[in-house]
Amino acid sequence: MKSDKVAKNFFEKGNEQLALGKYSEALANYNNCLRFVVNKTIESAAFAARAEIFFKTGHYKQCIENNQSVEDLNNLIDKIEYLKNIEEKCKNANESVDERDEFFKLSLPKNEKIPFIANCLEVRENEMYGRFIATTQDLTPGSIVIIEEPFYKILSSTERNLRCAVCLKQNALNLISCTKCSTAMFCSKKCADSTIHKYECGTMEENFEKALLRRMFYQAIDICGSLQELEKLMNHHDPKKTIMNFDLNDADELKNFKNRMLATMTLAEREPWSSEAYAKYETVTRELKAETEHEKDFLRNYLVHCLKSMTVNFFHFFWSSEEKAPGKGFAICSLAAYFAHSCDPNCDKVDFDNKFVFVARKPIKKGEQLTICYDRYNFLTHTLAERKEYFNRVYTFDCGCVACTHNYQKLCNLPKIDKEFVEPKVNHESFSAMKTQYTNNCEYIRDHIEQYPCYEICTLMNQNNHLLHSMGNFLALA
Ligand SMILES: C[S@@+](CC[C@H](N)C(=O)[O-])C[C@H]1O[C@@H](n2cnc3c(N)ncnc32)[C@H](O)[C@@H]1O
């Protein structure tokens, strides 16, 4: 529910942060103010405050857009001269703004049919792992092999003032609010006008399983046009196929969406962790109000399929490298879902804006499997017994990775190979300092890999993981 009292409270908090020079925190508060506001004077003042911050942080395009919003509201503020002044400066400065750094781009030529992955990736299958991803070429540390925007994704309720409710982009925190509900903000007019939010407006879910289930349904209906068409598409799906059998590079956007939908239908399924999960799908089925018995049956089957697929395949967006950071977004990918877990993974997953970027942590030989670490349970932080217990209980598999078979020791007990080694200090403030550090670390890892596992390489791989996240956050806000 919109409320000027709530909006004013957030506006004042924003002013406090702005006075302290804490611009991101101030923007987060002004965004909350805009979600709740009705009163045009407060709304105008919040846009003016955002314009000031965007000016101070060199986001000139965003500054001009917020000034325009103040103008659209008939300039109901007392800072008109100041805004006119900064707008003039923005217009002059605009052209000299740097292009976004192209750090996150594929390191190898792209796959022709799946343009967001490198052309050296394949999906293979064996008895131990089921289907998994492998490379047909040697990869060096730092090689970026996948940049995937998950097909289904939702935002945690704690992030609603920080990202687009539809596509999860941050858009430098320059978000627009839904005119009807006080929950959603959007990165663009396109997302604000999307059918997806029309379905969800006023009824956005707190519980992520329910929210993701509903999103999986609404998105499918949006693409197919009706329950009947969705049923026809489902009947066509072949569970033996993987994403590798689909063309996701067709110029026709709708065809791509349908193919991505079919590709996600081929993902593995497993019984949900708890019986309560079934109760969630039942409430969703009731809310969606199918009319005939046949429709009800189809809906139930479809949602159970989504729930089982979600159980085994969902990823978190953390937007942070902290060990204990809570999930801030939830997503299903059509390719990254094939990654197997390893307690000694050879790839990092980095959350870059609304995409997942997968990067080689160390050299990977042609023919090898690509792995990531599920749930941040790796050999450096958890003992073999802890990991065995965890993966058997939560994921129902007995991990057979190299760290488990050879019982690799935790970081503090690993052999040291280099007397000269001092863990590099990193200046997280500057993108170029982080990039240089990252590149140096990759070289060290590549040059000393024969002695793996050792303290130095593991320390640098950990540092690289943090650096990648920091660089991702930096660029998403740029
Ligand atoms: C997200 S899926 C990966 C794709 C899946 N292998 C498939 O065929 O669709 C996760 C499942 O892969 C298998 N898996 C992944 N990592 C494994 C590991 N280290 N050891 C054994 N099985 C693993 C388990 O069956 C697990 O439930």
Coordinates of C-alpha atoms and ligand atoms in Angstrom, one line a residue:
M1 CA 0.0 0.0 0.0
K2 CA 1.2 3.5 -0.9
S3 CA 1.8 5.7 2.1
D4 CA 3.2 9.3 2.3
K5 CA 4.1 8.7 6.0
V6 CA 6.3 5.8 5.0
A7 CA 7.6 7.7 2.0
K8 CA 8.6 10.8 4.1
N9 CA 10.4 8.6 6.6
F10 CA 12.5 7.1 3.8
F11 CA 13.1 10.5 2.3
E12 CA 14.5 11.8 5.5
K13 CA 16.7 8.8 5.9
G14 CA 17.9 9.4 2.4
N15 CA 18.8 13.0 3.3
E16 CA 20.8 11.9 6.3
Q17 CA 22.8 9.5 4.1
L18 CA 23.3 12.1 1.4
A19 CA 24.7 14.6 4.0
L20 CA 27.2 11.9 5.0
G21 CA 28.2 11.3 1.3
K22 CA 26.8 7.7 1.5
Y23 CA 25.4 7.9 -2.0
S24 CA 24.3 4.2 -2.6
E25 CA 22.6 4.1 0.8
A26 CA 20.9 7.5 0.1
L27 CA 19.7 6.2 -3.3
A28 CA 18.3 3.0 -1.7
N29 CA 16.2 5.2 0.7
Y30 CA 15.0 7.6 -2.0
N31 CA 14.0 4.6 -4.1
N32 CA 12.0 3.3 -1.1
C33 CA 10.4 6.7 -0.8
L34 CA 9.4 6.6 -4.5
R35 CA 7.9 3.1 -4.0
F36 CA 5.5 4.4 -1.4
V37 CA 4.9 8.1 -2.3
V38 CA 1.6 9.6 -3.4
N39 CA 2.3 13.3 -2.6
K40 CA 3.7 15.0 -5.7
T41 CA 5.9 17.4 -3.7
I42 CA 7.7 14.6 -1.8
E43 CA 8.0 12.7 -5.1
S44 CA 9.5 15.7 -6.8
A45 CA 12.0 16.2 -4.0
A46 CA 13.1 12.5 -4.1
F47 CA 13.7 12.8 -7.9
A48 CA 15.7 16.0 -7.3
A49 CA 17.8 14.3 -4.6
R50 CA 18.6 11.4 -6.9
A51 CA 19.5 13.9 -9.7
E52 CA 22.0 15.5 -7.3
I53 CA 23.6 12.1 -6.4
F54 CA 23.8 11.0 -10.0
F55 CA 25.5 14.3 -10.8
K56 CA 28.0 13.9 -8.0
T57 CA 28.8 10.3 -9.0
G58 CA 29.2 11.2 -12.7
H59 CA 26.0 9.4 -13.9
Y60 CA 25.1 12.3 -16.2
K61 CA 22.4 10.5 -18.2
Q62 CA 20.6 9.4 -15.0
C63 CA 20.9 12.9 -13.6
I64 CA 19.2 14.3 -16.7
E65 CA 16.4 11.7 -16.5
N66 CA 15.7 12.5 -12.9
N67 CA 15.7 16.2 -13.6
Q68 CA 13.1 15.5 -16.3
S69 CA 10.9 13.7 -13.8
V70 CA 11.1 16.8 -11.5
E71 CA 10.0 18.8 -14.5
D72 CA 7.2 16.4 -15.4
L73 CA 5.9 17.0 -11.8
N74 CA 5.8 20.7 -12.5
N75 CA 9.0 21.4 -10.5
L76 CA 7.5 21.2 -7.1
I77 CA 10.7 21.9 -5.3
D78 CA 12.9 24.9 -4.3
K79 CA 16.1 23.7 -6.0
I80 CA 15.2 24.6 -9.6
E81 CA 18.3 26.8 -10.1
Y82 CA 20.6 24.2 -8.8
L83 CA 19.0 21.5 -11.0
K84 CA 19.2 23.7 -14.1
N85 CA 22.8 24.4 -13.4
I86 CA 23.8 20.7 -13.0
E87 CA 21.7 19.7 -16.0
E88 CA 23.7 22.1 -18.1
K89 CA 27.0 20.6 -16.8
C90 CA 25.7 17.1 -17.5
K91 CA 24.9 17.9 -21.1
N92 CA 28.4 19.2 -21.6
A93 CA 30.0 16.3 -19.7
N94 CA 27.8 13.6 -21.2
E95 CA 29.9 13.0 -24.3
S96 CA 33.1 12.4 -22.4
V97 CA 31.7 9.6 -20.2
D98 CA 33.6 6.4 -20.7
E99 CA 32.0 3.4 -22.3
R100 CA 31.3 0.6 -19.8
D101 CA 34.4 -1.5 -19.4
E102 CA 34.1 -4.6 -21.4
F103 CA 35.7 -6.9 -18.8
F104 CA 32.9 -9.4 -18.7
K105 CA 32.8 -10.8 -22.2
L106 CA 33.4 -14.3 -23.6
S107 CA 37.0 -15.2 -23.9
L108 CA 36.5 -17.5 -26.9
P109 CA 34.3 -17.3 -30.0
K110 CA 30.6 -17.8 -29.1
N111 CA 28.5 -20.9 -29.9
E112 CA 26.5 -20.1 -33.0
K113 CA 23.2 -21.4 -31.7
I114 CA 23.7 -20.4 -28.0
P115 CA 25.4 -17.0 -28.2
F116 CA 26.0 -16.6 -24.5
I117 CA 28.4 -19.6 -24.2
A118 CA 31.9 -20.3 -25.7
N119 CA 31.9 -22.6 -28.7
C120 CA 34.2 -25.1 -26.8
L121 CA 31.4 -26.2 -24.4
E122 CA 29.5 -29.5 -24.7
V123 CA 27.0 -31.3 -22.5
R124 CA 28.1 -34.9 -21.9
E125 CA 26.8 -37.7 -19.7
N126 CA 28.3 -40.4 -17.5
E127 CA 27.1 -42.7 -14.8
M128 CA 28.4 -40.8 -11.8
Y129 CA 27.4 -37.2 -12.7
G130 CA 24.5 -37.7 -15.1
R131 CA 24.8 -34.8 -17.6
F132 CA 27.6 -32.3 -17.2
I133 CA 29.5 -29.6 -19.0
A134 CA 32.9 -30.3 -20.6
T135 CA 35.3 -28.3 -22.7
T136 CA 36.8 -29.3 -26.1
Q137 CA 39.7 -26.9 -25.7
D138 CA 42.3 -26.1 -23.1
L139 CA 41.3 -23.1 -20.9
T140 CA 43.5 -20.8 -19.0
P141 CA 42.7 -19.1 -15.6
G142 CA 40.4 -16.2 -16.2
S143 CA 38.8 -17.6 -19.3
I144 CA 35.1 -16.5 -19.4
V145 CA 33.1 -19.3 -20.9
I146 CA 29.4 -18.5 -20.0
I147 CA 27.5 -15.3 -19.5
E148 CA 24.0 -16.5 -18.9
E149 CA 20.9 -14.4 -18.0
P150 CA 18.7 -17.0 -16.2
F151 CA 15.5 -17.7 -18.0
Y152 CA 13.4 -17.6 -14.8
K153 CA 14.4 -15.2 -12.0
I154 CA 12.8 -13.4 -9.1
L155 CA 14.1 -10.9 -6.6
S156 CA 14.1 -11.4 -2.8
S157 CA 11.7 -9.1 -1.0
T158 CA 14.7 -7.4 0.7
E159 CA 16.0 -6.1 -2.6
R160 CA 12.9 -4.4 -4.0
N161 CA 14.3 -0.9 -3.8
L162 CA 17.6 -1.9 -5.4
R163 CA 16.7 -3.9 -8.6
C164 CA 14.2 -4.3 -11.3
A165 CA 11.3 -6.6 -10.2
V166 CA 11.1 -8.0 -13.7
C167 CA 14.6 -8.5 -15.1
L168 CA 16.7 -7.9 -11.9
K169 CA 18.9 -5.3 -13.4
Q170 CA 20.3 -2.7 -11.0
N171 CA 20.5 0.2 -13.5
A172 CA 22.8 2.2 -11.2
L173 CA 19.8 2.4 -8.8
N174 CA 18.0 4.7 -11.2
L175 CA 14.7 2.8 -10.8
I176 CA 11.1 3.7 -11.5
S177 CA 8.3 2.7 -9.3
C178 CA 5.1 0.9 -10.1
T179 CA 2.3 3.4 -10.1
K180 CA -0.1 0.9 -8.5
C181 CA 1.7 -1.2 -6.0
S182 CA 4.3 -0.2 -3.4
T183 CA 6.4 -3.4 -4.0
A184 CA 7.9 -3.3 -7.5
M185 CA 10.5 -1.0 -9.1
F186 CA 11.7 -1.3 -12.7
C187 CA 14.8 -0.5 -14.6
S188 CA 12.9 0.7 -17.7
K189 CA 9.6 1.5 -19.2
K190 CA 9.7 -1.8 -21.1
C191 CA 9.9 -3.8 -17.8
A192 CA 7.3 -1.5 -16.1
D193 CA 4.9 -2.3 -18.9
S194 CA 5.6 -6.0 -19.0
T195 CA 2.7 -8.5 -18.7
I196 CA 4.7 -10.3 -16.0
H197 CA 4.2 -7.5 -13.5
K198 CA 0.6 -7.0 -14.5
Y199 CA 0.0 -10.6 -13.3
E200 CA 2.0 -10.0 -10.1
C201 CA 1.1 -6.4 -9.2
G202 CA -0.3 -6.2 -5.7
T203 CA 0.3 -9.8 -5.0
M204 CA 4.0 -10.2 -4.9
E205 CA 5.1 -13.2 -2.8
E206 CA 7.6 -13.1 0.1
N207 CA 8.3 -16.9 -0.1
F208 CA 10.8 -17.5 -2.9
E209 CA 9.6 -21.0 -3.9
K210 CA 6.1 -19.7 -4.3
A211 CA 7.3 -16.5 -6.0
L212 CA 9.4 -18.5 -8.5
L213 CA 6.7 -21.0 -9.2
R214 CA 4.3 -18.2 -10.0
R215 CA 6.9 -16.5 -12.2
M216 CA 7.5 -19.8 -14.0
F217 CA 3.8 -20.0 -14.7
Y218 CA 3.1 -16.4 -15.7
Q219 CA 6.2 -16.2 -17.9
A220 CA 5.1 -19.4 -19.7
I221 CA 1.6 -18.0 -20.2
D222 CA 3.0 -14.8 -21.4
I223 CA 5.1 -16.6 -24.0
C224 CA 2.5 -19.2 -25.1
G225 CA -0.5 -16.9 -24.9
S226 CA -2.9 -19.3 -23.2
L227 CA -3.0 -22.4 -21.0
Q228 CA -4.0 -24.5 -24.0
E229 CA -1.0 -23.4 -26.0
L230 CA 1.3 -24.0 -23.0
E231 CA -0.1 -27.5 -22.8
K232 CA 0.6 -28.1 -26.5
L233 CA 4.2 -26.9 -26.1
M234 CA 4.7 -29.2 -23.0
N235 CA 3.4 -32.1 -25.1
H236 CA 6.1 -31.4 -27.6
H237 CA 8.9 -31.5 -25.2
D238 CA 11.5 -34.2 -25.3
P239 CA 13.3 -34.9 -22.0
K240 CA 16.2 -36.5 -23.8
K241 CA 17.2 -33.2 -25.4
T242 CA 19.4 -30.6 -23.6
I243 CA 19.8 -26.9 -24.4
M244 CA 22.5 -28.0 -26.9
N245 CA 19.7 -29.2 -29.2
F246 CA 18.0 -25.8 -29.4
D247 CA 18.6 -22.7 -31.5
L248 CA 18.6 -19.7 -29.2
N249 CA 20.0 -17.4 -31.9
D250 CA 16.9 -17.1 -34.0
A251 CA 16.1 -13.5 -35.0
D252 CA 12.5 -14.1 -33.9
E253 CA 12.4 -13.3 -30.1
L254 CA 9.3 -15.4 -29.5
K255 CA 10.9 -18.4 -31.0
N256 CA 13.9 -18.0 -28.8
F257 CA 11.8 -17.7 -25.7
K258 CA 9.9 -20.9 -26.7
N259 CA 13.1 -22.7 -27.2
R260 CA 14.5 -21.5 -23.9
M261 CA 11.4 -22.6 -22.2
L262 CA 11.6 -26.1 -23.8
A263 CA 15.3 -26.2 -22.9
T264 CA 14.5 -25.6 -19.2
M265 CA 11.9 -28.3 -19.3
T266 CA 14.7 -30.8 -20.0
L267 CA 16.4 -30.1 -16.7
A268 CA 16.7 -32.8 -14.1
E269 CA 13.9 -33.1 -11.5
R270 CA 13.9 -34.3 -7.9
E271 CA 11.5 -34.6 -5.1
P272 CA 11.4 -31.3 -3.1
W273 CA 13.3 -31.1 0.1
S274 CA 10.2 -30.9 2.3
S275 CA 6.6 -31.9 2.1
E276 CA 5.7 -28.2 2.8
A277 CA 6.9 -27.4 -0.6
Y278 CA 4.0 -29.3 -2.1
A279 CA 1.6 -27.2 0.0
K280 CA 3.1 -24.1 -1.7
Y281 CA 2.4 -25.4 -5.1
E282 CA -1.1 -26.3 -4.0
T283 CA -1.8 -22.7 -2.9
V284 CA -0.4 -21.4 -6.2
T285 CA -2.6 -23.8 -8.2
R286 CA -5.7 -22.5 -6.3
E287 CA -4.7 -18.9 -6.9
L288 CA -4.3 -19.4 -10.6
K289 CA -8.0 -20.5 -10.9
A290 CA -8.0 -23.0 -13.8
E291 CA -11.6 -23.5 -15.0
T292 CA -12.2 -27.1 -16.2
E293 CA -11.0 -30.3 -14.5
H294 CA -8.7 -30.9 -17.4
E295 CA -7.1 -27.5 -17.0
K296 CA -6.7 -28.1 -13.2
D297 CA -4.9 -31.4 -13.9
F298 CA -2.6 -29.8 -16.4
L299 CA -1.8 -26.9 -14.1
R300 CA -1.1 -29.2 -11.2
N301 CA 1.3 -31.3 -13.4
Y302 CA 3.0 -28.3 -14.8
L303 CA 3.6 -26.7 -11.3
V304 CA 4.8 -30.0 -9.8
H305 CA 7.2 -30.3 -12.7
C306 CA 8.5 -26.7 -12.1
L307 CA 8.8 -27.4 -8.4
K308 CA 10.8 -30.6 -8.9
S309 CA 13.0 -28.9 -11.5
M310 CA 13.5 -25.9 -9.2
T311 CA 14.6 -28.2 -6.3
V312 CA 17.6 -29.5 -8.1
N313 CA 18.5 -26.6 -10.4
F314 CA 18.0 -23.3 -8.7
F315 CA 20.8 -20.8 -8.3
H316 CA 21.0 -17.9 -5.9
F317 CA 22.0 -14.4 -6.8
F318 CA 24.2 -13.2 -3.9
W319 CA 25.7 -10.1 -5.5
S320 CA 28.5 -10.5 -3.0
S321 CA 31.4 -12.8 -2.3
E322 CA 30.7 -13.0 1.5
E323 CA 30.5 -16.6 2.8
K324 CA 27.3 -15.9 4.8
A325 CA 25.5 -13.5 2.5
P326 CA 21.8 -14.4 2.1
G327 CA 20.4 -15.2 -1.3
K328 CA 19.0 -12.0 -2.8
G329 CA 17.6 -13.4 -6.0
F330 CA 16.6 -16.9 -7.2
A331 CA 17.0 -18.2 -10.7
I332 CA 16.8 -21.1 -13.1
C333 CA 19.3 -21.3 -16.0
S334 CA 19.0 -23.5 -19.0
L335 CA 22.8 -24.1 -19.5
A336 CA 24.4 -23.4 -16.1
A337 CA 22.1 -26.0 -14.6
Y338 CA 24.3 -28.7 -16.1
F339 CA 27.3 -27.7 -13.9
A340 CA 28.3 -30.5 -11.6
H341 CA 29.5 -29.7 -8.1
S342 CA 33.1 -30.1 -7.0
C343 CA 34.6 -29.4 -3.6
D344 CA 37.7 -28.3 -5.7
P345 CA 35.8 -26.5 -8.5
N346 CA 37.6 -25.3 -11.7
C347 CA 35.2 -22.5 -12.4
D348 CA 33.9 -19.5 -10.4
K349 CA 30.3 -18.3 -10.6
V350 CA 30.1 -14.5 -10.5
D351 CA 26.8 -12.6 -10.2
F352 CA 27.1 -9.7 -12.6
D353 CA 24.0 -7.5 -12.6
N354 CA 21.2 -9.9 -13.7
K355 CA 23.6 -12.5 -15.2
F356 CA 25.8 -15.3 -14.1
V357 CA 29.3 -15.3 -15.4
F358 CA 31.3 -18.5 -15.3
V359 CA 35.1 -18.1 -15.3
A360 CA 37.9 -20.7 -15.2
R361 CA 39.7 -20.5 -11.8
K362 CA 42.7 -22.6 -12.9
P363 CA 43.9 -24.2 -16.1
I364 CA 41.4 -26.7 -17.5
K365 CA 42.5 -29.4 -20.0
K366 CA 40.6 -30.2 -23.2
G367 CA 38.1 -32.9 -22.5
E368 CA 37.8 -32.1 -18.8
Q369 CA 34.5 -31.5 -17.0
L370 CA 33.7 -27.9 -15.8
T371 CA 32.6 -27.7 -12.2
I372 CA 31.4 -25.1 -9.7
C373 CA 31.0 -25.2 -6.0
Y374 CA 27.4 -25.7 -4.9
D375 CA 26.5 -23.8 -1.7
R376 CA 30.0 -22.6 -1.1
Y377 CA 31.0 -26.0 0.5
N378 CA 34.5 -26.5 -0.6
F379 CA 37.6 -28.3 0.7
L380 CA 39.3 -25.2 1.9
T381 CA 36.5 -24.3 4.4
H382 CA 34.9 -27.7 5.2
T383 CA 36.3 -31.1 6.1
L384 CA 35.6 -34.2 4.1
A385 CA 33.2 -35.5 6.7
E386 CA 31.3 -32.2 6.9
R387 CA 31.0 -32.1 3.1
K388 CA 30.0 -35.8 2.8
E389 CA 27.3 -35.3 5.4
Y390 CA 26.1 -32.0 3.8
F391 CA 25.9 -33.2 0.2
N392 CA 24.3 -36.5 1.1
R393 CA 21.6 -34.8 3.2
V394 CA 20.8 -31.7 1.1
Y395 CA 21.6 -32.9 -2.5
T396 CA 21.3 -36.6 -2.1
F397 CA 24.5 -37.4 -3.9
D398 CA 27.8 -38.8 -2.7
C399 CA 30.4 -36.4 -4.0
G400 CA 33.1 -38.1 -6.0
C401 CA 35.2 -35.0 -6.8
V402 CA 39.0 -35.0 -6.7
A403 CA 39.2 -33.2 -3.3
C404 CA 36.9 -35.9 -1.8
T405 CA 38.7 -38.9 -3.4
H406 CA 42.2 -37.6 -2.4
N407 CA 41.0 -36.0 0.9
Y408 CA 42.6 -32.6 0.2
Q409 CA 43.4 -30.7 3.4
K410 CA 41.8 -27.4 4.5
L411 CA 43.6 -24.1 3.5
C412 CA 45.6 -23.7 6.8
N413 CA 47.1 -27.3 6.4
L414 CA 48.1 -27.1 2.8
P415 CA 51.8 -27.2 1.8
K416 CA 53.5 -23.9 1.0
I417 CA 55.6 -23.8 -2.2
D418 CA 56.9 -20.3 -2.3
K419 CA 59.0 -18.6 0.5
E420 CA 58.7 -15.2 -1.2
F421 CA 54.9 -15.4 -1.3
V422 CA 53.0 -12.6 0.4
E423 CA 49.2 -12.4 -0.1
P424 CA 48.7 -9.3 -2.3
K425 CA 46.7 -6.4 -0.8
V426 CA 44.0 -5.1 -3.1
N427 CA 42.7 -1.6 -3.5
H428 CA 38.9 -2.4 -3.9
E429 CA 38.2 1.3 -4.7
S430 CA 39.7 1.3 -8.1
F431 CA 38.5 -0.9 -11.0
S432 CA 41.9 -0.9 -12.7
A433 CA 43.8 -1.9 -9.6
M434 CA 41.5 -4.8 -9.1
K435 CA 41.8 -5.8 -12.7
T436 CA 45.6 -5.7 -12.6
Q437 CA 45.7 -7.8 -9.4
Y438 CA 43.3 -10.3 -10.9
T439 CA 45.4 -10.7 -14.0
N440 CA 48.6 -11.1 -12.0
N441 CA 46.9 -13.7 -9.8
C442 CA 45.8 -15.7 -12.9
E443 CA 49.4 -15.7 -14.2
Y444 CA 50.7 -17.0 -10.9
I445 CA 48.1 -19.7 -10.8
R446 CA 48.9 -20.8 -14.4
D447 CA 52.7 -20.8 -13.8
H448 CA 52.6 -22.8 -10.6
I449 CA 49.7 -25.2 -11.3
E450 CA 52.0 -28.3 -11.3
Q451 CA 52.3 -27.9 -7.5
Y452 CA 48.5 -27.8 -6.8
P453 CA 47.0 -28.1 -4.3
C454 CA 49.1 -25.6 -2.3
Y455 CA 48.5 -22.7 0.0
E456 CA 49.5 -20.0 -2.5
I457 CA 47.3 -21.0 -5.5
C458 CA 44.3 -21.6 -3.2
T459 CA 44.8 -18.2 -1.6
L460 CA 45.0 -16.4 -4.9
M461 CA 42.0 -18.4 -6.3
N462 CA 40.0 -17.2 -3.3
Q463 CA 41.2 -13.6 -3.8
N464 CA 40.2 -13.8 -7.5
N465 CA 36.7 -14.9 -6.5
H466 CA 36.3 -11.8 -4.3
L467 CA 37.9 -9.6 -7.0
L468 CA 35.5 -10.9 -9.6
H469 CA 32.5 -10.1 -7.4
S470 CA 33.8 -6.6 -6.6
M471 CA 34.5 -5.9 -10.2
G472 CA 31.0 -7.2 -11.2
N473 CA 29.4 -4.9 -8.6
F474 CA 31.5 -2.0 -9.6
L475 CA 30.6 -2.4 -13.3
A476 CA 26.9 -3.0 -12.6
L477 CA 26.8 0.4 -10.8
A478 CA 28.9 2.2 -13.4
Ligands
LIG1 C1 22.1 -29.3 -11.1 S1 22.1 -30.9 -11.5 C2 23.4 -31.1 -12.6 C3 22.9 -31.7 -13.9 C4 22.5 -33.1 -13.8 N1 23.7 -34.0 -13.7 C5 21.7 -33.6 -15.0 O1 21.9 -34.7 -15.5 O2 20.8 -32.9 -15.4 C6 22.7 -31.6 -10.0 C7 22.8 -33.1 -10.0 O3 24.0 -33.6 -10.7 C8 24.6 -34.7 -10.0 N2 25.9 -34.2 -9.4 C9 26.4 -33.0 -9.5 N3 27.6 -32.9 -8.9 C10 27.9 -34.2 -8.4 C11 29.0 -34.7 -7.7 N4 30.0 -34.0 -7.4 N5 29.0 -36.0 -7.5 C12 27.9 -36.8 -7.8 N6 26.8 -36.3 -8.5 C13 26.8 -35.0 -8.8 C14 23.6 -35.0 -8.9 O4 22.7 -36.0 -9.3 C15 22.9 -33.7 -8.6 O5 21.7 -33.9 -8.0

